[in-house]
Short mmCIF file of C-alpha atoms in Angstrom, two decimals:
data_model
loop_
_atom_site.label_atom_id
_atom_site.label_comp_id
_atom_site.label_asym_id
_atom_site.label_seq_id
_atom_site.Cartn_x
_atom_site.Cartn_y
_atom_site.Cartn_z
CA UNK A 1 125.75 168.15 91.76
CA UNK A 2 123.62 165.43 90.14
CA UNK A 3 124.18 163.19 93.17
CA UNK A 4 123.30 166.04 95.47
CA UNK A 5 119.90 166.71 93.88
CA UNK A 6 119.22 162.96 93.78
CA UNK A 7 119.90 162.67 97.52
CA UNK A 8 117.14 165.13 98.39
CA UNK A 9 114.41 163.33 96.38
CA UNK A 10 113.34 160.91 99.17
CA UNK A 11 112.50 163.89 101.37
CA UNK A 12 110.31 165.71 98.85
CA UNK A 13 106.51 165.53 98.60
CA UNK A 14 105.49 162.87 96.02
CA UNK A 15 104.39 165.32 93.29
CA UNK A 16 107.58 167.36 93.54
CA UNK A 17 109.73 164.21 93.68
CA UNK A 18 108.10 163.05 90.42
CA UNK A 19 108.81 166.41 88.77
CA UNK A 20 112.44 166.42 89.96
CA UNK A 21 112.97 162.85 88.76
CA UNK A 22 111.60 163.62 85.30
CA UNK A 23 114.02 163.68 82.43
CA UNK A 24 113.40 167.35 81.53
CA UNK A 25 114.38 168.43 85.02
CA UNK A 26 117.35 166.12 85.44
CA UNK A 27 119.03 167.73 82.39
CA UNK A 28 119.42 170.90 84.45
CA UNK A 29 120.71 169.26 87.67
CA UNK A 30 124.14 170.84 87.28
CA UNK A 31 122.90 174.43 87.34
CA UNK A 32 120.49 174.15 90.25
CA UNK A 33 121.31 176.00 93.46
CA UNK A 34 117.98 176.01 95.24
CA UNK A 35 114.54 174.40 95.26
CA UNK A 36 111.85 176.69 96.66
CA UNK A 37 108.59 175.17 97.86
CA UNK A 38 105.66 177.40 98.75
CA UNK A 39 102.23 176.57 100.16
CA UNK A 40 99.58 177.53 97.59
CA UNK A 41 102.12 179.28 95.38
CA UNK A 42 104.36 178.23 92.48
CA UNK A 43 107.37 176.04 93.19
CA UNK A 44 110.52 177.61 91.78
CA UNK A 45 114.11 176.68 91.19
CA UNK A 46 117.12 178.96 91.39
CA UNK A 47 119.58 178.04 88.70
CA UNK A 48 122.70 180.17 88.21
CA UNK A 49 121.02 183.10 89.91
CA UNK A 50 117.83 182.91 87.80
CA UNK A 51 114.36 182.17 89.22
CA UNK A 52 112.58 179.52 87.15
CA UNK A 53 109.07 178.09 87.58
CA UNK A 54 108.82 174.32 87.91
CA UNK A 55 105.88 172.61 86.22
CA UNK A 56 104.21 169.32 87.22
CA UNK A 57 106.10 167.45 84.50
CA UNK A 58 109.49 168.77 85.58
CA UNK A 59 109.81 171.54 82.98
CA UNK A 60 111.55 174.78 83.96
CA UNK A 61 110.07 178.04 82.67
CA UNK A 62 110.97 181.69 82.99
CA UNK A 63 107.27 182.57 83.08
CA UNK A 64 104.64 181.07 85.33
CA UNK A 65 102.85 178.65 82.98
CA UNK A 66 101.05 175.81 84.78
CA UNK A 67 103.51 175.77 87.68
CA UNK A 68 103.59 173.07 90.34
CA UNK A 69 101.66 174.42 93.35
CA UNK A 70 102.11 172.50 96.59
CA UNK A 71 99.72 172.51 99.54
CA UNK A 72 100.47 173.37 103.18
CA UNK A 73 100.06 169.66 104.02
CA UNK A 74 102.68 168.71 101.45
CA UNK A 75 105.09 171.23 102.99
CA UNK A 76 104.42 169.77 106.44
CA UNK A 77 105.02 166.27 105.07
CA UNK A 78 108.32 167.47 103.56
CA UNK A 79 109.46 168.93 106.91
CA UNK A 80 108.49 165.70 108.70
CA UNK A 81 110.49 163.65 106.20
CA UNK A 82 113.48 165.97 106.46
CA UNK A 83 113.34 165.46 110.22
CA UNK A 84 113.32 161.68 109.76
CA UNK A 85 109.82 161.49 111.22
CA UNK A 86 111.00 163.12 114.47
CA UNK A 87 110.27 166.83 114.22
CA UNK A 88 110.88 167.29 117.96
CA UNK A 89 114.52 166.28 117.56
CA UNK A 90 115.03 169.28 115.22
CA UNK A 91 113.19 171.65 117.55
CA UNK A 92 116.19 173.93 118.22
CA UNK A 93 117.12 174.36 114.56
CA UNK A 94 113.50 174.74 113.35
CA UNK A 95 113.13 177.47 115.98
CA UNK A 96 115.99 179.24 114.18
CA UNK A 97 114.35 178.69 110.80
CA UNK A 98 116.38 175.87 109.31
CA UNK A 99 116.98 172.13 109.17
CA UNK A 100 120.24 170.58 108.04
CA UNK A 101 119.95 167.19 106.41
CA UNK A 102 122.94 165.50 104.78
CA UNK A 103 124.61 168.89 104.15
CA UNK A 104 121.44 170.36 102.66
CA UNK A 105 120.58 173.53 104.44
CA UNK A 106 116.81 173.85 104.36
CA UNK A 107 115.38 177.24 105.28
CA UNK A 108 111.86 177.28 106.70
CA UNK A 109 109.40 180.10 107.12
CA UNK A 110 105.76 180.18 108.15
CA UNK A 111 103.35 181.29 110.82
CA UNK A 112 105.47 181.65 113.93
CA UNK A 113 104.70 180.80 117.53
CA UNK A 114 105.84 182.99 120.41
CA UNK A 115 106.17 181.40 123.84
CA UNK A 116 107.08 183.54 126.86
CA UNK A 117 108.11 186.32 124.50
CA UNK A 118 110.53 184.16 122.50
CA UNK A 119 110.18 182.69 118.99
CA UNK A 120 109.18 179.05 119.38
CA UNK A 121 108.99 177.54 115.92
CA UNK A 122 106.14 177.50 113.45
CA UNK A 123 102.56 176.33 113.64
CA UNK A 124 102.31 176.26 109.84
CA UNK A 125 104.96 176.19 107.15
CA UNK A 126 104.51 178.50 104.17
CA UNK A 127 107.88 178.30 102.40
CA UNK A 128 110.78 175.87 102.29
CA UNK A 129 114.07 176.70 100.61
CA UNK A 130 116.27 173.69 99.92
CA UNK A 131 119.82 174.78 99.09
CA UNK A 132 121.78 172.29 97.05
CA UNK A 133 125.38 172.22 98.32
CA UNK A 134 128.15 172.32 95.76
CA UNK A 135 131.13 170.11 96.53
CA UNK A 136 133.72 171.50 94.14
CA UNK A 137 137.33 171.04 95.10
CA UNK A 138 138.51 173.83 92.81
CA UNK A 139 136.18 176.68 93.79
CA UNK A 140 138.90 178.44 95.73
CA UNK A 141 141.53 178.33 92.98
CA UNK A 142 141.80 182.13 92.71
CA UNK A 143 142.34 182.44 96.44
CA UNK A 144 144.79 179.52 96.49
CA UNK A 145 146.86 181.09 93.70
CA UNK A 146 146.92 184.29 95.73
CA UNK A 147 148.07 182.39 98.83
CA UNK A 148 150.63 180.48 96.76
CA UNK A 149 152.07 183.80 95.64
CA UNK A 150 152.00 185.82 98.86
CA UNK A 151 151.86 183.15 101.60
CA UNK A 152 149.47 183.06 104.56
CA UNK A 153 151.94 185.17 106.58
CA UNK A 154 151.19 188.05 104.25
CA UNK A 155 147.56 187.38 103.42
CA UNK A 156 146.65 187.08 107.12
CA UNK A 157 143.03 186.26 107.89
CA UNK A 158 140.69 186.12 104.90
CA UNK A 159 137.11 187.39 104.85
CA UNK A 160 134.93 186.05 102.03
CA UNK A 161 132.21 188.50 101.08
CA UNK A 162 129.15 188.08 98.87
CA UNK A 163 125.38 188.48 98.84
CA UNK A 164 123.39 185.36 99.87
CA UNK A 165 123.38 182.45 97.44
CA UNK A 166 126.45 183.42 95.41
CA UNK A 167 128.85 180.77 96.74
CA UNK A 168 130.53 181.80 99.99
CA UNK A 169 130.04 178.42 101.63
CA UNK A 170 131.21 176.54 98.53
CA UNK A 171 134.38 178.64 98.46
CA UNK A 172 134.98 178.21 102.21
CA UNK A 173 134.50 174.44 101.91
CA UNK A 174 136.87 174.20 98.99
CA UNK A 175 139.48 176.42 100.69
CA UNK A 176 139.24 174.41 103.95
CA UNK A 177 139.70 171.24 101.89
CA UNK A 178 142.84 172.52 100.17
CA UNK A 179 144.39 174.03 103.30
CA UNK A 180 143.99 170.76 105.21
CA UNK A 181 144.93 168.49 102.30
CA UNK A 182 148.01 170.34 101.08
CA UNK A 183 148.60 173.60 99.22
CA UNK A 184 151.38 175.95 98.18
CA UNK A 185 152.02 178.66 100.73
CA UNK A 186 154.30 181.38 99.35
CA UNK A 187 156.15 178.81 97.26
CA UNK A 188 156.34 176.06 99.92
CA UNK A 189 154.13 172.99 100.23
CA UNK A 190 152.09 173.15 103.42
CA UNK A 191 149.36 171.26 105.26
CA UNK A 192 147.60 173.13 108.04
CA UNK A 193 145.64 172.00 111.07
CA UNK A 194 142.28 173.38 110.03
CA UNK A 195 139.28 173.42 112.32
CA UNK A 196 135.88 173.98 110.73
CA UNK A 197 133.25 175.62 112.90
CA UNK A 198 130.09 174.37 111.29
CA UNK A 199 127.22 175.78 113.32
CA UNK A 200 124.57 174.84 110.77
CA UNK A 201 126.27 171.68 109.43
CA UNK A 202 126.58 172.97 105.90
CA UNK A 203 130.34 173.30 105.37
CA UNK A 204 131.65 169.92 106.47
CA UNK A 205 130.91 166.59 104.85
CA UNK A 206 132.77 163.50 106.07
CA UNK A 207 132.88 162.14 102.54
CA UNK A 208 134.27 165.34 100.97
CA UNK A 209 136.93 165.85 103.65
CA UNK A 210 137.86 162.17 103.97
CA UNK A 211 141.46 162.65 102.76
CA UNK A 212 142.22 165.79 104.80
CA UNK A 213 143.43 166.45 108.32
CA UNK A 214 140.74 168.94 109.24
CA UNK A 215 138.72 168.80 112.45
CA UNK A 216 135.13 169.89 112.82
CA UNK A 217 132.80 171.16 115.52
CA UNK A 218 129.18 171.34 114.48
CA UNK A 219 125.68 172.14 115.71
CA UNK A 220 126.88 174.43 118.50
CA UNK A 221 126.92 178.24 118.67
CA UNK A 222 129.82 179.65 116.66
CA UNK A 223 131.23 181.85 119.43
CA UNK A 224 131.39 178.95 121.87
CA UNK A 225 132.99 176.66 119.26
CA UNK A 226 135.71 179.19 118.43
CA UNK A 227 136.72 179.36 122.08
CA UNK A 228 136.47 175.60 122.55
CA UNK A 229 138.48 174.61 119.52
CA UNK A 230 141.19 177.20 120.20
CA UNK A 231 141.56 175.75 123.69
CA UNK A 232 141.43 172.05 122.90
CA UNK A 233 142.44 171.54 119.27
CA UNK A 234 145.23 174.13 118.84
CA UNK A 235 144.29 174.84 115.22
CA UNK A 236 146.45 176.86 112.86
CA UNK A 237 143.44 177.99 110.85
CA UNK A 238 139.79 178.26 111.82
CA UNK A 239 137.19 178.29 109.05
CA UNK A 240 133.73 179.55 109.88
CA UNK A 241 130.68 180.84 108.07
CA UNK A 242 128.86 184.17 108.40
CA UNK A 243 130.13 186.37 111.20
CA UNK A 244 126.98 188.07 112.31
CA UNK A 245 127.35 189.78 115.68
CA UNK A 246 129.62 191.44 118.24
CA UNK A 247 129.91 188.33 120.39
CA UNK A 248 131.26 186.23 117.52
CA UNK A 249 133.64 189.02 116.49
CA UNK A 250 134.87 189.28 120.07
CA UNK A 251 135.59 185.52 120.26
CA UNK A 252 137.38 185.70 116.90
CA UNK A 253 139.49 188.58 118.22
CA UNK A 254 140.46 186.54 121.30
CA UNK A 255 141.37 183.46 119.27
CA UNK A 256 143.31 185.54 116.71
CA UNK A 257 145.33 187.08 119.54
CA UNK A 258 146.55 183.52 120.30
CA UNK A 259 147.93 183.21 116.78
CA UNK A 260 145.04 181.45 115.02
CA UNK A 261 144.37 182.51 111.44
CA UNK A 262 140.73 182.98 110.43
CA UNK A 263 138.98 182.29 107.16
CA UNK A 264 135.40 183.44 107.52
CA UNK A 265 132.54 184.83 105.49
CA UNK A 266 130.15 187.71 105.76
CA UNK A 267 127.09 188.82 103.82
CA UNK A 268 127.60 191.97 101.79
CA UNK A 269 127.86 193.46 98.33
CA UNK A 270 131.49 194.47 98.62
CA UNK A 271 134.18 195.33 101.16
CA UNK A 272 132.86 198.84 101.71
CA UNK A 273 129.47 197.39 102.45
CA UNK A 274 130.68 195.00 105.16
CA UNK A 275 133.02 197.41 106.92
CA UNK A 276 129.97 199.55 107.64
CA UNK A 277 129.35 196.94 110.36
CA UNK A 278 131.50 198.22 113.23
CA UNK A 279 132.50 194.73 114.44
CA UNK A 280 133.79 193.75 110.98
CA UNK A 281 135.62 197.06 110.62
CA UNK A 282 137.29 196.43 113.98
CA UNK A 283 138.45 192.98 112.85
CA UNK A 284 140.11 194.61 109.82
CA UNK A 285 141.53 197.47 111.90
CA UNK A 286 143.26 195.21 114.41
CA UNK A 287 144.53 192.90 111.67
CA UNK A 288 142.45 189.76 112.27
CA UNK A 289 141.55 189.96 108.59
CA UNK A 290 144.06 191.37 106.16
CA UNK A 291 142.52 190.10 102.93
CA UNK A 292 139.01 190.32 101.55
CA UNK A 293 137.70 188.08 98.81
CA UNK A 294 134.56 189.40 97.14
CA UNK A 295 132.47 187.00 95.08
CA UNK A 296 130.08 188.34 92.49
CA UNK A 297 128.76 187.85 88.99
CA UNK A 298 130.22 189.54 85.94
CA UNK A 299 128.69 188.85 82.51
CA UNK A 300 126.89 185.85 83.96
CA UNK A 301 130.09 184.28 85.29
CA UNK A 302 131.11 184.00 88.94
CA UNK A 303 134.16 186.14 89.68
CA UNK A 304 136.32 186.43 92.75
CA UNK A 305 138.14 189.68 93.45
CA UNK A 306 140.82 189.72 96.15
CA UNK A 307 141.81 192.87 97.98
CA UNK A 308 144.43 193.52 100.68
CA UNK A 309 143.36 195.56 103.70
CA UNK A 310 145.90 198.30 102.95
CA UNK A 311 144.43 198.69 99.45
CA UNK A 312 141.05 199.54 100.94
CA UNK A 313 142.29 201.67 103.84
CA UNK A 314 140.85 204.79 102.22
CA UNK A 315 137.31 203.49 102.76
CA UNK B 24 93.06 98.29 123.53
CA UNK B 25 92.34 100.51 120.55
CA UNK B 26 89.36 102.02 122.41
CA UNK B 27 91.54 102.99 125.36
CA UNK B 28 94.11 104.48 123.06
CA UNK B 29 91.36 106.55 121.35
CA UNK B 30 90.03 107.76 124.70
CA UNK B 31 93.57 108.71 125.76
CA UNK B 32 94.04 110.65 122.52
CA UNK B 33 90.78 112.59 123.01
CA UNK B 34 91.76 113.35 126.61
CA UNK B 35 95.20 114.68 125.62
CA UNK B 36 93.88 116.73 122.65
CA UNK B 37 91.25 118.51 124.72
CA UNK B 38 93.76 119.24 127.48
CA UNK B 39 96.34 120.58 125.02
CA UNK B 40 93.74 122.75 123.26
CA UNK B 41 92.65 124.33 126.54
CA UNK B 42 96.21 124.93 127.65
CA UNK B 43 97.13 126.45 124.30
CA UNK B 44 94.24 128.89 124.63
CA UNK B 45 95.39 129.80 128.14
CA UNK B 46 98.98 130.28 126.96
CA UNK B 47 97.81 132.55 124.14
CA UNK B 48 95.97 134.75 126.60
CA UNK B 49 99.05 134.89 128.84
CA UNK B 50 101.21 135.79 125.83
CA UNK B 51 98.76 138.58 124.99
CA UNK B 52 99.13 139.94 128.53
CA UNK B 53 102.92 139.80 128.23
CA UNK B 54 102.73 141.64 124.89
CA UNK B 55 100.54 144.32 126.46
CA UNK B 56 103.24 144.84 129.10
CA UNK B 57 105.84 144.89 126.34
CA UNK B 58 104.05 147.61 124.37
CA UNK B 59 103.59 149.67 127.51
CA UNK B 60 107.29 149.45 128.31
CA UNK B 61 108.00 150.38 124.67
CA UNK B 62 105.95 153.57 124.94
CA UNK B 63 107.58 154.37 128.29
CA UNK B 64 111.00 153.90 126.68
CA UNK B 65 110.05 156.24 123.82
CA UNK B 66 108.92 158.80 126.36
CA UNK B 67 112.22 158.67 128.26
CA UNK B 68 114.28 159.02 125.07
CA UNK B 69 112.16 161.87 123.72
CA UNK B 70 112.13 163.84 126.95
CA UNK B 71 115.75 163.40 128.02
CA UNK B 72 117.71 164.00 124.84
CA UNK B 73 115.29 164.34 121.93
CA UNK B 74 116.60 161.16 120.28
CA UNK B 75 115.14 160.66 116.77
CA UNK B 76 112.51 157.92 116.57
CA UNK B 77 114.54 155.63 114.30
CA UNK B 78 117.37 155.57 116.88
CA UNK B 79 114.88 154.94 119.68
CA UNK B 80 113.40 152.03 117.76
CA UNK B 81 116.82 150.57 117.07
CA UNK B 82 117.89 150.72 120.70
CA UNK B 83 114.72 149.26 122.27
CA UNK B 84 114.74 145.65 123.36
CA UNK B 85 112.06 143.40 124.83
CA UNK B 86 112.03 139.60 124.67
CA UNK B 87 108.27 139.24 124.20
CA UNK B 88 108.07 141.82 121.40
CA UNK B 89 111.22 140.37 119.86
CA UNK B 90 109.54 136.95 119.77
CA UNK B 91 106.46 138.42 118.12
CA UNK B 92 108.66 139.87 115.35
CA UNK B 93 107.56 143.42 116.12
CA UNK B 94 111.05 144.66 117.03
CA UNK B 95 112.59 143.01 113.99
CA UNK B 96 110.08 144.72 111.69
CA UNK B 97 110.49 148.01 113.54
CA UNK B 98 114.25 148.11 113.11
CA UNK B 99 114.36 146.82 109.57
CA UNK B 100 112.22 149.60 108.09
CA UNK B 101 113.46 153.00 106.95
CA UNK B 102 109.92 154.27 107.03
CA UNK B 103 109.34 157.20 109.35
CA UNK B 104 106.09 155.52 110.33
CA UNK B 105 107.91 152.46 111.73
CA UNK B 106 105.33 151.42 114.34
CA UNK B 107 102.48 151.26 111.83
CA UNK B 108 104.66 149.32 109.40
CA UNK B 109 105.78 146.83 112.07
CA UNK B 110 102.23 146.27 113.36
CA UNK B 111 101.05 145.70 109.80
CA UNK B 112 103.80 143.15 109.17
CA UNK B 113 103.26 141.26 112.41
CA UNK B 114 99.46 141.23 112.25
CA UNK B 115 99.30 137.52 113.08
CA UNK B 116 101.82 137.38 115.88
CA UNK B 117 100.81 140.61 117.66
CA UNK B 118 97.87 139.61 119.84
CA UNK B 119 96.55 143.06 120.76
CA UNK B 120 92.90 144.06 120.30
CA UNK B 121 92.04 146.23 117.29
CA UNK B 122 91.41 149.27 119.49
CA UNK B 123 94.90 148.96 121.01
CA UNK B 124 96.53 148.55 117.59
CA UNK B 125 94.64 151.63 116.37
CA UNK B 126 95.82 153.62 119.41
CA UNK B 127 99.43 152.60 118.70
CA UNK B 128 99.10 153.63 115.02
CA UNK B 129 97.59 156.93 116.05
CA UNK B 130 100.49 157.47 118.44
CA UNK B 131 102.98 156.64 115.67
CA UNK B 132 101.54 159.35 113.41
CA UNK B 133 101.20 161.94 116.14
CA UNK B 134 104.70 161.57 117.61
CA UNK B 135 106.30 162.26 114.23
CA UNK B 136 104.97 165.78 114.09
CA UNK B 137 105.41 166.67 117.77
CA UNK B 138 107.08 170.07 117.58
CA UNK B 139 109.17 169.85 120.74
CA UNK B 140 110.29 167.41 123.42
CA UNK B 141 107.56 168.71 125.72
CA UNK B 142 104.94 168.02 123.09
CA UNK B 143 106.39 164.57 122.44
CA UNK B 144 106.42 163.80 126.15
CA UNK B 145 102.79 164.85 126.53
CA UNK B 146 101.80 162.67 123.57
CA UNK B 147 103.58 159.67 125.08
CA UNK B 148 101.83 160.29 128.40
CA UNK B 149 98.48 160.51 126.65
CA UNK B 150 98.86 157.21 124.80
CA UNK B 151 100.46 155.41 127.77
CA UNK B 152 97.35 156.47 129.70
CA UNK B 153 94.98 155.21 126.98
CA UNK B 154 96.72 151.85 126.67
CA UNK B 155 97.08 151.38 130.44
CA UNK B 156 93.36 151.98 130.81
CA UNK B 157 92.53 149.55 127.99
CA UNK B 158 94.87 146.87 129.30
CA UNK B 159 93.96 147.21 132.99
CA UNK B 160 90.23 147.03 132.36
CA UNK B 161 90.61 143.64 130.70
CA UNK B 162 93.60 142.27 132.55
CA UNK B 163 91.74 140.60 135.42
CA UNK B 164 89.15 139.21 133.04
CA UNK B 165 91.86 137.77 130.78
CA UNK B 166 93.76 136.22 133.69
CA UNK B 167 90.54 134.55 134.88
CA UNK B 168 89.83 133.38 131.35
CA UNK B 169 93.26 131.75 131.11
CA UNK B 170 92.73 129.84 134.37
CA UNK B 171 89.23 128.87 133.29
CA UNK B 172 90.46 127.51 129.95
CA UNK B 173 93.01 125.36 131.77
CA UNK B 174 90.55 123.94 134.32
CA UNK B 175 87.73 123.59 131.83
CA UNK B 176 89.89 121.71 129.36
CA UNK B 177 90.82 119.11 132.01
CA UNK B 178 87.19 118.83 133.07
CA UNK B 179 85.92 118.45 129.51
CA UNK B 180 88.67 115.95 128.76
CA UNK B 181 87.77 113.86 131.81
CA UNK B 182 84.04 113.98 131.03
CA UNK B 183 84.62 112.95 127.42
CA UNK B 184 86.85 110.10 128.55
CA UNK B 185 84.22 108.87 131.04
CA UNK B 186 81.49 109.11 128.43
CA UNK B 187 83.52 107.17 125.91
CA UNK B 188 84.32 104.51 128.49
#
């Protein structure tokens, strides 16, 4: 994680970079999940689910005492740096409210522009949320033990569920790594042809996956990628983030009918919350997903609870 | 004998000086063409596939700008403001007027924040127009100057030689 925070420093406005580089801040590198920059408002840090105020000298405080307040120009400078001095080349992703830089997913909000009735980016940036990716190879241990015990034939497709910022992507990344590097499947050693659909370039990192046999399609719409990779890469497992609409669910259904197993994620508090979305419910009903893995916090620690579809059929 | 040798030396020096001046002006004209083709190249890359500036800079090639060191400085920097940095580093070898250098620096800052390809394309068009206007207005004058330096240097050299004789 230390390396990850260090990698973002060159893209930050000078005052924030100084605060992040300071010794008091660097002590907390390991716990940091997000850096939140706001124009004319305090800069905060999300560390283990807590919101902390960042001061000019790099101190982190639970209360807002002399916080670091950035200007709109500093936010613009940060966006320009994140775009490598070529904002136009990130036009499509900025239009959708994010930039991906070296696996950092940076969310952007501000005063929007509408052209011909469609959102067309921002004329002014008011908030930037830099999410620090966690490259842990053992985040999916609970799920891997489950697979080792029951085998993928019995677990079927897996849907990872959690509210935003709890660790869905970290778990997916770690699971994709293990499945394509070698794991125990119902007592047997297995390596699967995994294809990662990485629409926003936040799951895959060439460095992290260097010793695996996984393939990746990135920066293209998820639905299109699912169809494409099923056709041309003949994957055994497809890993993708955040199923969000009917079209994506439909493409997943089609690919699953050809024998591809899916590991995907969805925003929600628990299983009962996500199956309120008809397209997710349908994916469970027809057996695309047979296992749900819910991530949450219990007594300050991250916990992962795994449920089979038949266990939740009463919902 | 020594007198003739001295006169010959004066004659050659004046001729060489004049020709050097003329060559410098011609080099300046070639650089102007080089910078225009550079901006046109940026425009094509921005409008066709939204290539990031650093990749555009790395892929551009032009013998005159290469000789001036501009391309070397442009590709060696990680700075997002590559053009400004390269112009600063090659102050002596880039022979553009101050107004043209300023226009290029202004372009370098503006293109970085262009929101979309369309905006980038329009910016390129704007600065290509400004530079073309600047260059064209002085081109004829500079070409005449170069010829004049050449002829004048021979004339002055001959006159000095005759006087000394």
